[in-house]
mmCIF file with all atom_site columns, C-alpha atoms in Angstrom:
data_model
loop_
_atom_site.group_PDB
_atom_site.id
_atom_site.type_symbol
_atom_site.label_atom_id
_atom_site.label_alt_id
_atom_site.label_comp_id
_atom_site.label_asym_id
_atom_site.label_entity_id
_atom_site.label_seq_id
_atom_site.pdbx_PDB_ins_code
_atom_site.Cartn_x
_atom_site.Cartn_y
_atom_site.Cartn_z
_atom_site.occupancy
_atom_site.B_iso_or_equiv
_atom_site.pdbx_formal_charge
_atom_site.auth_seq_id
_atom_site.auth_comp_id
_atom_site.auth_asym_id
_atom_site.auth_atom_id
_atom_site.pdbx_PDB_model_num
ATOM 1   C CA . UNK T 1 1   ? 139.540 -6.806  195.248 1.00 0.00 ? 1   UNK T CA 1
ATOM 2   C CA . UNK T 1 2   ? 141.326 -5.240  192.533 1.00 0.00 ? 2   UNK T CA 1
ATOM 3   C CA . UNK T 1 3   ? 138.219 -2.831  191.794 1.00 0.00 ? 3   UNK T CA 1
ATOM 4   C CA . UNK T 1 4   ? 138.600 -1.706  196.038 1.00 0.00 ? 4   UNK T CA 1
ATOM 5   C CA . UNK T 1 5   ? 142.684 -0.768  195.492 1.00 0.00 ? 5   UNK T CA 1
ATOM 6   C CA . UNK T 1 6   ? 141.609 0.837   191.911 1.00 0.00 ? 6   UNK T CA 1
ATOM 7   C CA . UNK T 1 7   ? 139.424 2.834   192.977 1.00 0.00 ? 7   UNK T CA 1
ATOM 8   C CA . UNK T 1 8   ? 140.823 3.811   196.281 1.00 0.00 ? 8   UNK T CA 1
ATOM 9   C CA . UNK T 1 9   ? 143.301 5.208   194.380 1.00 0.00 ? 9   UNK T CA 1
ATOM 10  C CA . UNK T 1 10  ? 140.944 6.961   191.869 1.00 0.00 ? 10  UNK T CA 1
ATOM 11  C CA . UNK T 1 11  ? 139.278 8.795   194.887 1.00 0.00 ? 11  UNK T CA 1
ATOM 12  C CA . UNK T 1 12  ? 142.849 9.827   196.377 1.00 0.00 ? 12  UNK T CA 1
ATOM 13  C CA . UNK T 1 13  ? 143.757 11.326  193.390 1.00 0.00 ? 13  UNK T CA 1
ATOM 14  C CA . UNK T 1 14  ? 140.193 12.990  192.572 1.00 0.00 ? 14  UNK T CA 1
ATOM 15  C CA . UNK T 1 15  ? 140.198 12.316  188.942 1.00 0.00 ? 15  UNK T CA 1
ATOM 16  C CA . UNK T 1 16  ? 139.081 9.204   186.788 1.00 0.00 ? 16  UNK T CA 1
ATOM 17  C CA . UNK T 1 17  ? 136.398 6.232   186.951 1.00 0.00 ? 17  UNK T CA 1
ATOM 18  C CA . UNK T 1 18  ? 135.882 2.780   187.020 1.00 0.00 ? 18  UNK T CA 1
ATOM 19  C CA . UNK T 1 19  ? 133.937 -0.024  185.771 1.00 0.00 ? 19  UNK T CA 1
ATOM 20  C CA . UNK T 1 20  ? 134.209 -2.308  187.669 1.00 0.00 ? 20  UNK T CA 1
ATOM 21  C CA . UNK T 1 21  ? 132.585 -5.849  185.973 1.00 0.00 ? 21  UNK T CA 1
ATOM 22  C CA . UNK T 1 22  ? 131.831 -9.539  188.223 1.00 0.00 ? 22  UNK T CA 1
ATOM 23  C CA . UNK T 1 23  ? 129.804 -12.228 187.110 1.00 0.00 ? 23  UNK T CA 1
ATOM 24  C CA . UNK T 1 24  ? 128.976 -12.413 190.520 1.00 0.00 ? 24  UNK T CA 1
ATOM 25  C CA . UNK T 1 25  ? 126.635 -10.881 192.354 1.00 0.00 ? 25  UNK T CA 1
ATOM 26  C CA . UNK T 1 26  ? 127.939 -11.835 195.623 1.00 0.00 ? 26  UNK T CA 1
ATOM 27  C CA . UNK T 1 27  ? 131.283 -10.756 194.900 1.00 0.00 ? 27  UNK T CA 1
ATOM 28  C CA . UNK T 1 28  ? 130.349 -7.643  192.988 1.00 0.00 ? 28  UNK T CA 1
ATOM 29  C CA . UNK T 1 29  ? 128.180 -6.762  196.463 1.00 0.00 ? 29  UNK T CA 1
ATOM 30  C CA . UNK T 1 30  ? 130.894 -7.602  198.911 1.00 0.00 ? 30  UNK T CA 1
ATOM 31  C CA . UNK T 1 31  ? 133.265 -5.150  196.532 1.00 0.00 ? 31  UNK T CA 1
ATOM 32  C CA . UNK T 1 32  ? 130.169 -2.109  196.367 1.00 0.00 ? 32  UNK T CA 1
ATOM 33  C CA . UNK T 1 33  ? 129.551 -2.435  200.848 1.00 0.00 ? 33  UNK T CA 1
ATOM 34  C CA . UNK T 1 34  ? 133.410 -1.945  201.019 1.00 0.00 ? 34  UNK T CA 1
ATOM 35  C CA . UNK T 1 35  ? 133.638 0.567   198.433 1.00 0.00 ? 35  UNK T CA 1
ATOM 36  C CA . UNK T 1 36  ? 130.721 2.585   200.620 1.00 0.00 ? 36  UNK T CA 1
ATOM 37  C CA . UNK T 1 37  ? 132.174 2.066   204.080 1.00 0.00 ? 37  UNK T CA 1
ATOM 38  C CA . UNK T 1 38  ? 135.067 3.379   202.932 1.00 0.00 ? 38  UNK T CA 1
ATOM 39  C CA . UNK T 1 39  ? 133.660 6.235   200.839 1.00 0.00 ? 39  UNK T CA 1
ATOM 40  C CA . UNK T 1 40  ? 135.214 5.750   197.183 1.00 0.00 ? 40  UNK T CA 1
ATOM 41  C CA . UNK T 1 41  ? 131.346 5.221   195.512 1.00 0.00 ? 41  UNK T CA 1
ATOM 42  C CA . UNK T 1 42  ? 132.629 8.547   194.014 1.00 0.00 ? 42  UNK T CA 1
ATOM 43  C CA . UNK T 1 43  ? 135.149 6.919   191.509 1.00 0.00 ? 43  UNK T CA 1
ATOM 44  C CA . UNK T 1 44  ? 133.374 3.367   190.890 1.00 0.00 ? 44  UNK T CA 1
ATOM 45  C CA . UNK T 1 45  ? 130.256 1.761   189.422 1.00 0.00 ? 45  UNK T CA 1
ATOM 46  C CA . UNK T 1 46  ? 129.807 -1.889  189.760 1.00 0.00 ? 46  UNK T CA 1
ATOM 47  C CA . UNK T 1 47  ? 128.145 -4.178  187.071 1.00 0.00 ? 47  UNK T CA 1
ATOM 48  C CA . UNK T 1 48  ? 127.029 -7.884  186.819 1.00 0.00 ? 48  UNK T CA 1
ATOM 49  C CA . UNK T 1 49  ? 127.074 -9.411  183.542 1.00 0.00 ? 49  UNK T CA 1
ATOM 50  C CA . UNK T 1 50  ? 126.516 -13.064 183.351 1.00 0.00 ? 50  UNK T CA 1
ATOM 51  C CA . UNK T 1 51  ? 128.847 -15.222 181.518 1.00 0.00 ? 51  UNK T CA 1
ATOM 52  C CA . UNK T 1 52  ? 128.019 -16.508 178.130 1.00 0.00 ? 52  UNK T CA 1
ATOM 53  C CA . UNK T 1 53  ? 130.079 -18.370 175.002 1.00 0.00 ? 53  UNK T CA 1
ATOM 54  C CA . UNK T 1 54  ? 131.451 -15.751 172.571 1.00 0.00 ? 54  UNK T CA 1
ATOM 55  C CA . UNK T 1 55  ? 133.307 -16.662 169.491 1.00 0.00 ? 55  UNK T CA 1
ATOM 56  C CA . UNK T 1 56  ? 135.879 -14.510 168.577 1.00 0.00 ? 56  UNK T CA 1
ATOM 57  C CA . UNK T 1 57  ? 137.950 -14.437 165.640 1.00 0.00 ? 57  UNK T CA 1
ATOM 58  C CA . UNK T 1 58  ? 137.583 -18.143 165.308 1.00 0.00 ? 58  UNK T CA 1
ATOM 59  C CA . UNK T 1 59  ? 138.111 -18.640 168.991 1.00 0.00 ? 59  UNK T CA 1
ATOM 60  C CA . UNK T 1 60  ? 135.007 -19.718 170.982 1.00 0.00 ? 60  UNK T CA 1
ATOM 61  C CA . UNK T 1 61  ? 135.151 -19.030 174.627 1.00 0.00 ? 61  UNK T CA 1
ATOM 62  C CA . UNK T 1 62  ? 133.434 -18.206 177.889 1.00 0.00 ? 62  UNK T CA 1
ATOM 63  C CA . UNK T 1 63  ? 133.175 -14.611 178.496 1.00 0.00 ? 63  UNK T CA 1
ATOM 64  C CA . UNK T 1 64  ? 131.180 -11.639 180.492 1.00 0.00 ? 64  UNK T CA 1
ATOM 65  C CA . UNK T 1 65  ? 127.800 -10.815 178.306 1.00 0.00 ? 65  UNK T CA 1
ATOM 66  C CA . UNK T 1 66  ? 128.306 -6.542  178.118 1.00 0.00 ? 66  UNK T CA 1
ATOM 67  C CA . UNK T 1 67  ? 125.816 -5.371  175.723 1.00 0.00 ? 67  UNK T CA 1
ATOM 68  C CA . UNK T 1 68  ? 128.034 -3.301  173.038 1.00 0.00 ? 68  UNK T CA 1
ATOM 69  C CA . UNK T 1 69  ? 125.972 0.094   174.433 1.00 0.00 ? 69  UNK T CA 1
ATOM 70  C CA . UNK T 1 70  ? 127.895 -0.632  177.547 1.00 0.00 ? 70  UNK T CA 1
ATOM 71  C CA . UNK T 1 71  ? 131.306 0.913   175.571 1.00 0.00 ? 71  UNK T CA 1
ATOM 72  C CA . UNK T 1 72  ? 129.871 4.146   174.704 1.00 0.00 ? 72  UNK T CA 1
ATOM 73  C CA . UNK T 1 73  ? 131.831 5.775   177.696 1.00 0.00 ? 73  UNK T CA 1
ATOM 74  C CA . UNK T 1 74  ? 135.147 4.537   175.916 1.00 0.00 ? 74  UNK T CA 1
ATOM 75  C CA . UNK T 1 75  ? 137.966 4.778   175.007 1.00 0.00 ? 75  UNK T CA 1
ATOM 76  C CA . UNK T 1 76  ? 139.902 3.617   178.043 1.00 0.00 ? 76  UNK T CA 1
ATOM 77  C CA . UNK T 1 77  ? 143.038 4.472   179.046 1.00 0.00 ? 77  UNK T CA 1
ATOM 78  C CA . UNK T 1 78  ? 143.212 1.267   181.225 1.00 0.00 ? 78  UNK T CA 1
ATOM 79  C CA . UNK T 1 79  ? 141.907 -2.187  181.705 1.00 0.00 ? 79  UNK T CA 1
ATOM 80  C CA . UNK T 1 80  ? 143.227 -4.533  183.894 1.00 0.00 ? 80  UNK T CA 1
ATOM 81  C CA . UNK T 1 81  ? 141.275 -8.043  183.301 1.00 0.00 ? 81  UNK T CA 1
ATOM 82  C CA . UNK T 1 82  ? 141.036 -10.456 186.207 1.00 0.00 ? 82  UNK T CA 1
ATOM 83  C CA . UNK T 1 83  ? 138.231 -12.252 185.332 1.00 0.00 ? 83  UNK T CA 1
ATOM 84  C CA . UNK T 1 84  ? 135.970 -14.366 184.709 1.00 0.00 ? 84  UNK T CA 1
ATOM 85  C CA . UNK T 1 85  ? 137.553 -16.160 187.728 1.00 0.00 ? 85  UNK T CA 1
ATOM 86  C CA . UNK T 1 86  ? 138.480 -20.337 187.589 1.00 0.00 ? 86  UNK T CA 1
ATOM 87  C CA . UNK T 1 87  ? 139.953 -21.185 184.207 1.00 0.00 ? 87  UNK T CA 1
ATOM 88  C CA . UNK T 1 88  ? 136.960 -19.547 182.113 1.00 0.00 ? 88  UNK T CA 1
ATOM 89  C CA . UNK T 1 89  ? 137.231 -16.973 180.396 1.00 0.00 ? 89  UNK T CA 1
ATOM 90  C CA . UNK T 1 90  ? 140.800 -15.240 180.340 1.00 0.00 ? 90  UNK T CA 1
ATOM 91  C CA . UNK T 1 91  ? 141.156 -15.970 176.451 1.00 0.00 ? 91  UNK T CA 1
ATOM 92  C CA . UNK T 1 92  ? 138.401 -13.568 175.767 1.00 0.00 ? 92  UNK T CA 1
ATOM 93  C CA . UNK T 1 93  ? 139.738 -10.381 177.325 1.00 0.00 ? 93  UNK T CA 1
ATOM 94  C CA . UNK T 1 94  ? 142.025 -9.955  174.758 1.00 0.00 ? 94  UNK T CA 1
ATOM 95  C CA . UNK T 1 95  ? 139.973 -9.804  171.939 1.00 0.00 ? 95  UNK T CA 1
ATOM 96  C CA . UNK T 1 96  ? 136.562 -8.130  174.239 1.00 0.00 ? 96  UNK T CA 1
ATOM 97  C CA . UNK T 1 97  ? 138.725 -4.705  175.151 1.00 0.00 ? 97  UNK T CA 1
ATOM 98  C CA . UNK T 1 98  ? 141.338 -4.009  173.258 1.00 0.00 ? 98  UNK T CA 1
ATOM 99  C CA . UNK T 1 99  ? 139.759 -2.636  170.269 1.00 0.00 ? 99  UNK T CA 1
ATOM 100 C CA . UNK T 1 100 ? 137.865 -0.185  173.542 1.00 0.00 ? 100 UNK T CA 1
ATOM 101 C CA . UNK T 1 101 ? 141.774 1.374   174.511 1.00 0.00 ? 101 UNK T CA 1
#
């Protein structure tokens, strides 16, 4: 729950925001109740985006669909990529945000 300890942190400090981004709903719930019982909706929007294959710089893999609107908030002065979970996806997070820093 990376996103929970984020933006716990976030809210402490009463500055900054998050994006927080799951391909799962179930996950990306679980994170949102906790984030309300514990009062840090303040600091933290969650988002589902369903994994699709993206080719990158001659590098196909599996990676979150954000629609390129989604960026418009940008630049970042963080991201901190956990996911896509399992052994999907990791190669992609590289090339999907850094150009966004």
């Amino acid at each position: 729950f990376s996103s929970i300890v984020i933006s716990n942190e976030l809210h402490r400090q009463n500055t900054g925001s998050l994006d927080s981004i799951d391909n799962s709903r179930g996950w990306s719930k679980r994170a949102y109740e906790m984030a309300t019982k514990y009062g840090m909706l303040d600091r933290v929007t969650f988002h589902v985006f369903g994994l699709g294959l993206r080719i990158y710089p001659g590098l196909p893999c599996v990676f979150y669909k954000i629609p390129e609107n989604f960026y418009s908030r940008g630049p970042y002065d963080l991201i901190v990529a956990d996911g896509p979970g399992h052994e999907v996806g990791r190669d992609g997070v590289l090339f999907e945000v850094f150009a966004r820093l």
